[in-house]
Amino acid sequence: MLNKQVSAPFKCPVRMPNGLQWVDDELFVVDQLTDDVFVLNEVGTIQRVITTETVNGSGITFGDGAIWTACNSNKGASARPGRPTDHNTANIRKVDAVTGETIDYFPTPDGGGVHGLEWDFGNIWVTETASKKLALIDGKTYKILLEFSCELNVLHGLATDGEGIWCADRGDKIVVKYEKTTGKEMDRIILPKDGPDPHGLSIKDGVLWYSDADFPVAEGMRGYPEIGMIVD
C-alpha cells in the first residue's frame, strides 16, 4: 500500500475527460460532455477531434487499429441532449480512428454500466459496474474469457502493467493492481484526500496517468477537470 501524490503537467483542454489512453506519443481522451474523442500531444495541445456515436462516454482504449469507447448508460446521455443516433443500451463500441464511425459494438457483460476499458493482446478488459467484476473479453467474438470479483466502491479506469491490471476507484480515490490470471490484489495506491477523482487511467513509460472528469457534480468535488500523473 502506497500513499502517492499527483502532478498535472498541463491545463486540461477537455471539459469532462472521463477516460484516456496513451497511443505512442498521443493521448486519446473521451469527453463525456460531447462524446467526442480529443487527441492530445505530450504537452496537452489538441491535435484533432474525432466525433463519435458514443453515448455517455466513460472509458476508452485502442486496439485492432480502432478506438473502443465505453457507452455507460441504459438511459441515454447524462451530460448532453439526446441525439437521433443514440443507442441507449450500455455497450462497448468499436470506432473508426479516422472518421469516428461505428464499426461494431457489443453489450456489457452484465447488462449494467461500464467505465473502464483496456486492450490486452487482442482482448479487452472491461469493468462490470453492476456486478463489481473485471472481465476479459475476446476482441473478435466478444465472449467472456476470464472474470473475477473486484470489490471496489466505483470501478473506473483500467491500465495493464505486466502480469497485472490497475483499476481506479473514483469513489475512494484509490488505484488497485490485480493479478490478471487470478484476481489477487498485488498493490494499492492511495491518492490525496483533496486530490482528483480518478475516472480515466492509462500507463506510459511505467507511469500511471489519470483523468478527473469533474462529473457528476457531488459534494466535495474540486470543480474543475484534470489530466495528470501519479507520482511519488
PDB file of C-alpha atoms in Angstrom:
ATOM      1  CA  MET A   1       0.000   0.000   0.000  1.00  0.00           C
ATOM      2  CA  LEU A   2       1.471   3.284  -1.131  1.00  0.00           C
ATOM      3  CA  ASN A   3       0.449   6.883  -0.477  1.00  0.00           C
ATOM      4  CA  LYS A   4       1.247   8.884  -3.591  1.00  0.00           C
ATOM      5  CA  GLN A   5       0.920  12.380  -4.955  1.00  0.00           C
ATOM      6  CA  VAL A   6      -0.267  13.677  -8.316  1.00  0.00           C
ATOM      7  CA  SER A   7       1.140  16.120 -10.832  1.00  0.00           C
ATOM      8  CA  ALA A   8      -0.784  17.830 -13.646  1.00  0.00           C
ATOM      9  CA  PRO A   9       1.731  18.881 -16.346  1.00  0.00           C
ATOM     10  CA  PHE A  10      -0.753  20.935 -18.369  1.00  0.00           C
ATOM     11  CA  LYS A  11      -4.169  22.566 -18.101  1.00  0.00           C
ATOM     12  CA  CYS A  12      -6.821  20.106 -19.223  1.00  0.00           C
ATOM     13  CA  PRO A  13      -8.332  21.209 -22.582  1.00  0.00           C
ATOM     14  CA  VAL A  14     -11.247  18.737 -22.341  1.00  0.00           C
ATOM     15  CA  ARG A  15     -14.299  19.630 -20.237  1.00  0.00           C
ATOM     16  CA  MET A  16     -15.220  16.127 -18.975  1.00  0.00           C
ATOM     17  CA  PRO A  17     -12.263  13.772 -19.565  1.00  0.00           C
ATOM     18  CA  ASN A  18     -13.872  10.519 -18.431  1.00  0.00           C
ATOM     19  CA  GLY A  19     -11.336   8.153 -19.991  1.00  0.00           C
ATOM     20  CA  LEU A  20      -7.864   8.334 -21.501  1.00  0.00           C
ATOM     21  CA  GLN A  21      -5.454   6.102 -23.397  1.00  0.00           C
ATOM     22  CA  TRP A  22      -1.876   6.682 -24.478  1.00  0.00           C
ATOM     23  CA  VAL A  23      -1.207   5.505 -28.054  1.00  0.00           C
ATOM     24  CA  ASP A  24       2.510   6.020 -28.701  1.00  0.00           C
ATOM     25  CA  ASP A  25       3.021   9.755 -28.099  1.00  0.00           C
ATOM     26  CA  GLU A  26      -0.635  10.741 -28.423  1.00  0.00           C
ATOM     27  CA  LEU A  27      -3.182  10.820 -25.628  1.00  0.00           C
ATOM     28  CA  PHE A  28      -6.729   9.842 -26.641  1.00  0.00           C
ATOM     29  CA  VAL A  29      -9.327  11.351 -24.293  1.00  0.00           C
ATOM     30  CA  VAL A  30     -13.078  10.662 -24.359  1.00  0.00           C
ATOM     31  CA  ASP A  31     -15.152  13.672 -23.326  1.00  0.00           C
ATOM     32  CA  GLN A  32     -18.431  12.813 -21.603  1.00  0.00           C
ATOM     33  CA  LEU A  33     -19.869  16.259 -22.357  1.00  0.00           C
ATOM     34  CA  THR A  34     -19.675  15.876 -26.155  1.00  0.00           C
ATOM     35  CA  ASP A  35     -18.828  12.156 -26.559  1.00  0.00           C
ATOM     36  CA  ASP A  36     -16.045  13.266 -28.888  1.00  0.00           C
ATOM     37  CA  VAL A  37     -12.525  11.847 -28.671  1.00  0.00           C
ATOM     38  CA  PHE A  38      -9.844  14.506 -28.258  1.00  0.00           C
ATOM     39  CA  VAL A  39      -6.335  13.557 -29.343  1.00  0.00           C
ATOM     40  CA  LEU A  40      -3.639  15.474 -27.429  1.00  0.00           C
ATOM     41  CA  ASN A  41       0.113  15.634 -27.788  1.00  0.00           C
ATOM     42  CA  GLU A  42       2.519  15.227 -24.879  1.00  0.00           C
ATOM     43  CA  VAL A  43       2.119  18.857 -23.763  1.00  0.00           C
ATOM     44  CA  GLY A  44      -1.686  18.766 -23.837  1.00  0.00           C
ATOM     45  CA  THR A  45      -2.291  20.540 -27.142  1.00  0.00           C
ATOM     46  CA  ILE A  46      -5.312  19.312 -29.102  1.00  0.00           C
ATOM     47  CA  GLN A  47      -4.153  17.693 -32.360  1.00  0.00           C
ATOM     48  CA  ARG A  48      -7.569  16.643 -33.655  1.00  0.00           C
ATOM     49  CA  VAL A  49     -11.108  15.879 -32.514  1.00  0.00           C
ATOM     50  CA  ILE A  50     -12.960  12.734 -33.574  1.00  0.00           C
ATOM     51  CA  THR A  51     -16.761  12.902 -33.469  1.00  0.00           C
ATOM     52  CA  THR A  52     -18.282   9.549 -32.448  1.00  0.00           C
ATOM     53  CA  GLU A  53     -21.668   7.909 -31.826  1.00  0.00           C
ATOM     54  CA  THR A  54     -20.660   7.141 -28.244  1.00  0.00           C
ATOM     55  CA  VAL A  55     -23.302   7.746 -25.577  1.00  0.00           C
ATOM     56  CA  ASN A  56     -22.230   8.763 -22.069  1.00  0.00           C
ATOM     57  CA  GLY A  57     -18.588   8.112 -22.918  1.00  0.00           C
ATOM     58  CA  SER A  58     -16.844   6.803 -19.834  1.00  0.00           C
ATOM     59  CA  GLY A  59     -13.808   4.832 -20.935  1.00  0.00           C
ATOM     60  CA  ILE A  60     -11.520   4.411 -23.911  1.00  0.00           C
ATOM     61  CA  THR A  61      -8.848   2.106 -25.277  1.00  0.00           C
ATOM     62  CA  PHE A  62      -7.147   1.440 -28.604  1.00  0.00           C
ATOM     63  CA  GLY A  63      -6.624  -1.882 -30.372  1.00  0.00           C
ATOM     64  CA  ASP A  64      -7.013  -3.682 -33.702  1.00  0.00           C
ATOM     65  CA  GLY A  65      -6.423  -0.320 -35.373  1.00  0.00           C
ATOM     66  CA  ALA A  66      -9.537   1.175 -33.811  1.00  0.00           C
ATOM     67  CA  ILE A  67     -10.771   3.191 -30.856  1.00  0.00           C
ATOM     68  CA  TRP A  68     -13.033   1.417 -28.355  1.00  0.00           C
ATOM     69  CA  THR A  69     -15.349   3.515 -26.175  1.00  0.00           C
ATOM     70  CA  ALA A  70     -17.450   2.664 -23.140  1.00  0.00           C
ATOM     71  CA  CYS A  71     -21.088   3.719 -23.505  1.00  0.00           C
ATOM     72  CA  ASN A  72     -22.068   3.883 -19.865  1.00  0.00           C
ATOM     73  CA  SER A  73     -25.840   4.177 -19.844  1.00  0.00           C
ATOM     74  CA  ASN A  74     -29.110   2.332 -20.254  1.00  0.00           C
ATOM     75  CA  LYS A  75     -30.951   5.673 -20.101  1.00  0.00           C
ATOM     76  CA  GLY A  76     -29.120   7.795 -22.660  1.00  0.00           C
ATOM     77  CA  ALA A  77     -26.620  10.618 -22.328  1.00  0.00           C
ATOM     78  CA  SER A  78     -26.471  12.332 -18.943  1.00  0.00           C
ATOM     79  CA  ALA A  79     -24.271  15.324 -19.803  1.00  0.00           C
ATOM     80  CA  ARG A  80     -25.674  16.409 -23.197  1.00  0.00           C
ATOM     81  CA  PRO A  81     -29.009  16.447 -25.079  1.00  0.00           C
ATOM     82  CA  GLY A  82     -30.057  13.248 -26.827  1.00  0.00           C
ATOM     83  CA  ARG A  83     -29.248  12.621 -30.481  1.00  0.00           C
ATOM     84  CA  PRO A  84     -31.112  10.577 -33.141  1.00  0.00           C
ATOM     85  CA  THR A  85     -28.108   8.228 -33.367  1.00  0.00           C
ATOM     86  CA  ASP A  86     -28.011   7.476 -29.628  1.00  0.00           C
ATOM     87  CA  HIS A  87     -28.090   3.795 -28.701  1.00  0.00           C
ATOM     88  CA  ASN A  88     -29.469   3.867 -25.163  1.00  0.00           C
ATOM     89  CA  THR A  89     -28.197   0.491 -24.016  1.00  0.00           C
ATOM     90  CA  ALA A  90     -24.866   0.155 -22.194  1.00  0.00           C
ATOM     91  CA  ASN A  91     -22.306  -1.181 -24.656  1.00  0.00           C
ATOM     92  CA  ILE A  92     -18.704  -1.171 -25.801  1.00  0.00           C
ATOM     93  CA  ARG A  93     -18.275   0.473 -29.192  1.00  0.00           C
ATOM     94  CA  LYS A  94     -15.549  -0.093 -31.811  1.00  0.00           C
ATOM     95  CA  VAL A  95     -14.914   3.220 -33.578  1.00  0.00           C
ATOM     96  CA  ASP A  96     -13.030   4.096 -36.756  1.00  0.00           C
ATOM     97  CA  ALA A  97      -9.982   6.059 -35.606  1.00  0.00           C
ATOM     98  CA  VAL A  98     -10.180   8.462 -38.562  1.00  0.00           C
ATOM     99  CA  THR A  99     -13.865   9.004 -39.312  1.00  0.00           C
ATOM    100  CA  GLY A 100     -15.362   8.293 -35.880  1.00  0.00           C
ATOM    101  CA  GLU A 101     -17.949   5.992 -37.451  1.00  0.00           C
ATOM    102  CA  THR A 102     -19.088   2.935 -35.511  1.00  0.00           C
ATOM    103  CA  ILE A 103     -17.535  -0.285 -36.816  1.00  0.00           C
ATOM    104  CA  ASP A 104     -19.188  -2.635 -34.325  1.00  0.00           C
ATOM    105  CA  TYR A 105     -20.460  -2.819 -30.766  1.00  0.00           C
ATOM    106  CA  PHE A 106     -21.421  -5.367 -28.131  1.00  0.00           C
ATOM    107  CA  PRO A 107     -23.419  -5.178 -24.885  1.00  0.00           C
ATOM    108  CA  THR A 108     -21.754  -5.006 -21.499  1.00  0.00           C
ATOM    109  CA  PRO A 109     -21.190  -8.455 -19.937  1.00  0.00           C
ATOM    110  CA  ASP A 110     -23.575  -7.930 -17.012  1.00  0.00           C
ATOM    111  CA  GLY A 111     -26.027  -5.560 -18.710  1.00  0.00           C
ATOM    112  CA  GLY A 112     -25.017  -2.727 -16.401  1.00  0.00           C
ATOM    113  CA  GLY A 113     -22.822   0.304 -16.837  1.00  0.00           C
ATOM    114  CA  VAL A 114     -19.180   0.330 -17.885  1.00  0.00           C
ATOM    115  CA  HIS A 115     -16.387   2.758 -17.091  1.00  0.00           C
ATOM    116  CA  GLY A 116     -13.031   1.135 -17.773  1.00  0.00           C
ATOM    117  CA  LEU A 117     -11.641  -0.464 -20.944  1.00  0.00           C
ATOM    118  CA  GLU A 118      -8.153  -1.757 -21.722  1.00  0.00           C
ATOM    119  CA  TRP A 119      -6.876  -3.577 -24.827  1.00  0.00           C
ATOM    120  CA  ASP A 120      -4.640  -6.538 -23.980  1.00  0.00           C
ATOM    121  CA  PHE A 121      -3.105  -8.519 -26.861  1.00  0.00           C
ATOM    122  CA  GLY A 122      -6.273  -8.922 -28.909  1.00  0.00           C
ATOM    123  CA  ASN A 123      -8.711  -8.955 -25.990  1.00  0.00           C
ATOM    124  CA  ILE A 124     -10.435  -6.236 -23.973  1.00  0.00           C
ATOM    125  CA  TRP A 125     -10.637  -5.816 -20.215  1.00  0.00           C
ATOM    126  CA  VAL A 126     -13.988  -4.353 -19.140  1.00  0.00           C
ATOM    127  CA  THR A 127     -15.276  -3.130 -15.786  1.00  0.00           C
ATOM    128  CA  GLU A 128     -18.639  -4.604 -14.807  1.00  0.00           C
ATOM    129  CA  THR A 129     -20.087  -1.805 -12.707  1.00  0.00           C
ATOM    130  CA  ALA A 130     -23.236  -3.559 -11.513  1.00  0.00           C
ATOM    131  CA  SER A 131     -21.645  -6.870 -10.539  1.00  0.00           C
ATOM    132  CA  LYS A 132     -18.307  -5.341  -9.443  1.00  0.00           C
ATOM    133  CA  LYS A 133     -16.117  -7.553 -11.575  1.00  0.00           C
ATOM    134  CA  LEU A 134     -13.380  -7.268 -14.166  1.00  0.00           C
ATOM    135  CA  ALA A 135     -13.936  -9.297 -17.328  1.00  0.00           C
ATOM    136  CA  LEU A 136     -11.563 -10.147 -20.154  1.00  0.00           C
ATOM    137  CA  ILE A 137     -13.489 -10.205 -23.452  1.00  0.00           C
ATOM    138  CA  ASP A 138     -12.367 -11.795 -26.720  1.00  0.00           C
ATOM    139  CA  GLY A 139     -11.721  -8.906 -29.135  1.00  0.00           C
ATOM    140  CA  LYS A 140     -13.318 -10.765 -32.060  1.00  0.00           C
ATOM    141  CA  THR A 141     -16.139 -12.927 -30.666  1.00  0.00           C
ATOM    142  CA  TYR A 142     -16.909 -10.722 -27.605  1.00  0.00           C
ATOM    143  CA  LYS A 143     -17.187 -13.828 -25.426  1.00  0.00           C
ATOM    144  CA  ILE A 144     -16.024 -13.713 -21.797  1.00  0.00           C
ATOM    145  CA  LEU A 145     -12.624 -15.393 -21.419  1.00  0.00           C
ATOM    146  CA  LEU A 146     -11.985 -14.596 -17.755  1.00  0.00           C
ATOM    147  CA  GLU A 147     -13.800 -12.881 -14.929  1.00  0.00           C
ATOM    148  CA  PHE A 148     -13.029 -12.068 -11.295  1.00  0.00           C
ATOM    149  CA  SER A 149     -14.534 -10.046  -8.464  1.00  0.00           C
ATOM    150  CA  CYS A 150     -13.305  -6.500  -7.915  1.00  0.00           C
ATOM    151  CA  GLU A 151     -14.812  -5.237  -4.670  1.00  0.00           C
ATOM    152  CA  LEU A 152     -14.112  -1.546  -5.121  1.00  0.00           C
ATOM    153  CA  ASN A 153     -16.563   1.269  -4.487  1.00  0.00           C
ATOM    154  CA  VAL A 154     -16.804   2.768  -8.004  1.00  0.00           C
ATOM    155  CA  LEU A 155     -14.861   0.813 -10.644  1.00  0.00           C
ATOM    156  CA  HIS A 156     -13.392   3.121 -13.266  1.00  0.00           C
ATOM    157  CA  GLY A 157     -10.302   3.327 -15.475  1.00  0.00           C
ATOM    158  CA  LEU A 158      -8.042   0.371 -16.298  1.00  0.00           C
ATOM    159  CA  ALA A 159      -4.359   0.057 -17.239  1.00  0.00           C
ATOM    160  CA  THR A 160      -2.397  -3.163 -17.801  1.00  0.00           C
ATOM    161  CA  ASP A 161       1.046  -3.411 -16.224  1.00  0.00           C
ATOM    162  CA  GLY A 162       2.966  -6.624 -16.867  1.00  0.00           C
ATOM    163  CA  GLU A 163       1.132  -9.532 -15.243  1.00  0.00           C
ATOM    164  CA  GLY A 164      -1.234  -7.133 -13.500  1.00  0.00           C
ATOM    165  CA  ILE A 165      -4.013  -4.700 -14.269  1.00  0.00           C
ATOM    166  CA  TRP A 166      -4.687  -1.463 -12.387  1.00  0.00           C
ATOM    167  CA  CYS A 167      -8.279  -0.418 -11.657  1.00  0.00           C
ATOM    168  CA  ALA A 168      -9.166   3.063 -10.443  1.00  0.00           C
ATOM    169  CA  ASP A 169     -11.823   3.596  -7.781  1.00  0.00           C
ATOM    170  CA  ARG A 170     -13.268   7.052  -8.312  1.00  0.00           C
ATOM    171  CA  GLY A 171     -15.281   6.990  -5.096  1.00  0.00           C
ATOM    172  CA  ASP A 172     -12.486   6.127  -2.666  1.00  0.00           C
ATOM    173  CA  LYS A 173      -9.626   7.775  -4.605  1.00  0.00           C
ATOM    174  CA  ILE A 174      -7.540   4.629  -4.797  1.00  0.00           C
ATOM    175  CA  VAL A 175      -5.963   2.602  -7.619  1.00  0.00           C
ATOM    176  CA  VAL A 176      -5.593  -1.149  -7.120  1.00  0.00           C
ATOM    177  CA  LYS A 177      -3.452  -3.600  -9.085  1.00  0.00           C
ATOM    178  CA  TYR A 178      -4.778  -7.147  -9.589  1.00  0.00           C
ATOM    179  CA  GLU A 179      -3.056 -10.234 -10.926  1.00  0.00           C
ATOM    180  CA  LYS A 180      -4.653 -10.797 -14.322  1.00  0.00           C
ATOM    181  CA  THR A 181      -4.927 -14.576 -14.075  1.00  0.00           C
ATOM    182  CA  THR A 182      -6.242 -14.889 -10.507  1.00  0.00           C
ATOM    183  CA  GLY A 183      -7.701 -11.525  -9.476  1.00  0.00           C
ATOM    184  CA  LYS A 184      -5.392 -11.460  -6.436  1.00  0.00           C
ATOM    185  CA  GLU A 185      -4.551  -7.960  -5.212  1.00  0.00           C
ATOM    186  CA  MET A 186      -0.913  -7.107  -5.939  1.00  0.00           C
ATOM    187  CA  ASP A 187      -0.633  -3.454  -4.953  1.00  0.00           C
ATOM    188  CA  ARG A 188      -2.694  -0.454  -3.870  1.00  0.00           C
ATOM    189  CA  ILE A 189      -2.167   3.291  -4.323  1.00  0.00           C
ATOM    190  CA  ILE A 190      -3.921   5.843  -2.130  1.00  0.00           C
ATOM    191  CA  LEU A 191      -4.355   9.299  -3.632  1.00  0.00           C
ATOM    192  CA  PRO A 192      -4.556  12.515  -1.557  1.00  0.00           C
ATOM    193  CA  LYS A 193      -7.939  13.131   0.074  1.00  0.00           C
ATOM    194  CA  ASP A 194      -8.085  16.562  -1.558  1.00  0.00           C
ATOM    195  CA  GLY A 195      -6.787  15.186  -4.863  1.00  0.00           C
ATOM    196  CA  PRO A 196      -8.525  14.167  -8.080  1.00  0.00           C
ATOM    197  CA  ASP A 197     -11.283  11.623  -8.549  1.00  0.00           C
ATOM    198  CA  PRO A 198      -9.563   9.078 -10.828  1.00  0.00           C
ATOM    199  CA  HIS A 199     -12.000   8.427 -13.666  1.00  0.00           C
ATOM    200  CA  GLY A 200      -9.706   7.525 -16.560  1.00  0.00           C
ATOM    201  CA  LEU A 201      -6.452   5.573 -16.267  1.00  0.00           C
ATOM    202  CA  SER A 202      -3.584   4.805 -18.636  1.00  0.00           C
ATOM    203  CA  ILE A 203       0.109   3.986 -18.367  1.00  0.00           C
ATOM    204  CA  LYS A 204       3.063   5.394 -20.301  1.00  0.00           C
ATOM    205  CA  ASP A 205       6.718   4.512 -19.680  1.00  0.00           C
ATOM    206  CA  GLY A 206       5.774   2.894 -16.383  1.00  0.00           C
ATOM    207  CA  VAL A 207       3.920   5.981 -15.102  1.00  0.00           C
ATOM    208  CA  LEU A 208       0.189   5.919 -14.383  1.00  0.00           C
ATOM    209  CA  TRP A 209      -1.871   8.775 -15.798  1.00  0.00           C
ATOM    210  CA  TYR A 210      -5.375   9.697 -14.613  1.00  0.00           C
ATOM    211  CA  SER A 211      -8.202  11.947 -15.672  1.00  0.00           C
ATOM    212  CA  ASP A 212     -10.748  13.625 -13.400  1.00  0.00           C
ATOM    213  CA  ALA A 213     -13.957  14.332 -15.345  1.00  0.00           C
ATOM    214  CA  ASP A 214     -15.398  16.722 -12.749  1.00  0.00           C
ATOM    215  CA  PHE A 215     -18.752  14.963 -13.255  1.00  0.00           C
ATOM    216  CA  PRO A 216     -21.271  14.060 -11.919  1.00  0.00           C
ATOM    217  CA  VAL A 217     -21.436  17.013  -9.562  1.00  0.00           C
ATOM    218  CA  ALA A 218     -21.225  15.987  -5.906  1.00  0.00           C
ATOM    219  CA  GLU A 219     -20.254  17.489  -2.574  1.00  0.00           C
ATOM    220  CA  GLY A 220     -16.506  17.706  -2.050  1.00  0.00           C
ATOM    221  CA  MET A 221     -15.567  17.880  -5.722  1.00  0.00           C
ATOM    222  CA  ARG A 222     -12.828  20.292  -6.720  1.00  0.00           C
ATOM    223  CA  GLY A 223     -14.865  21.912  -9.507  1.00  0.00           C
ATOM    224  CA  TYR A 224     -12.515  21.521 -12.474  1.00  0.00           C
ATOM    225  CA  PRO A 225     -11.326  18.727 -14.807  1.00  0.00           C
ATOM    226  CA  GLU A 226      -7.759  17.469 -14.710  1.00  0.00           C
ATOM    227  CA  ILE A 227      -5.326  15.183 -16.505  1.00  0.00           C
ATOM    228  CA  GLY A 228      -2.165  14.231 -14.671  1.00  0.00           C
ATOM    229  CA  MET A 229       0.332  11.672 -13.453  1.00  0.00           C
ATOM    230  CA  ILE A 230       0.554   9.652 -10.242  1.00  0.00           C
ATOM    231  CA  VAL A 231       3.970  10.373  -8.739  1.00  0.00           C
ATOM    232  CA  ASP A 232       5.936   9.571  -5.560  1.00  0.00           C
TER     233      ASP A 232
END
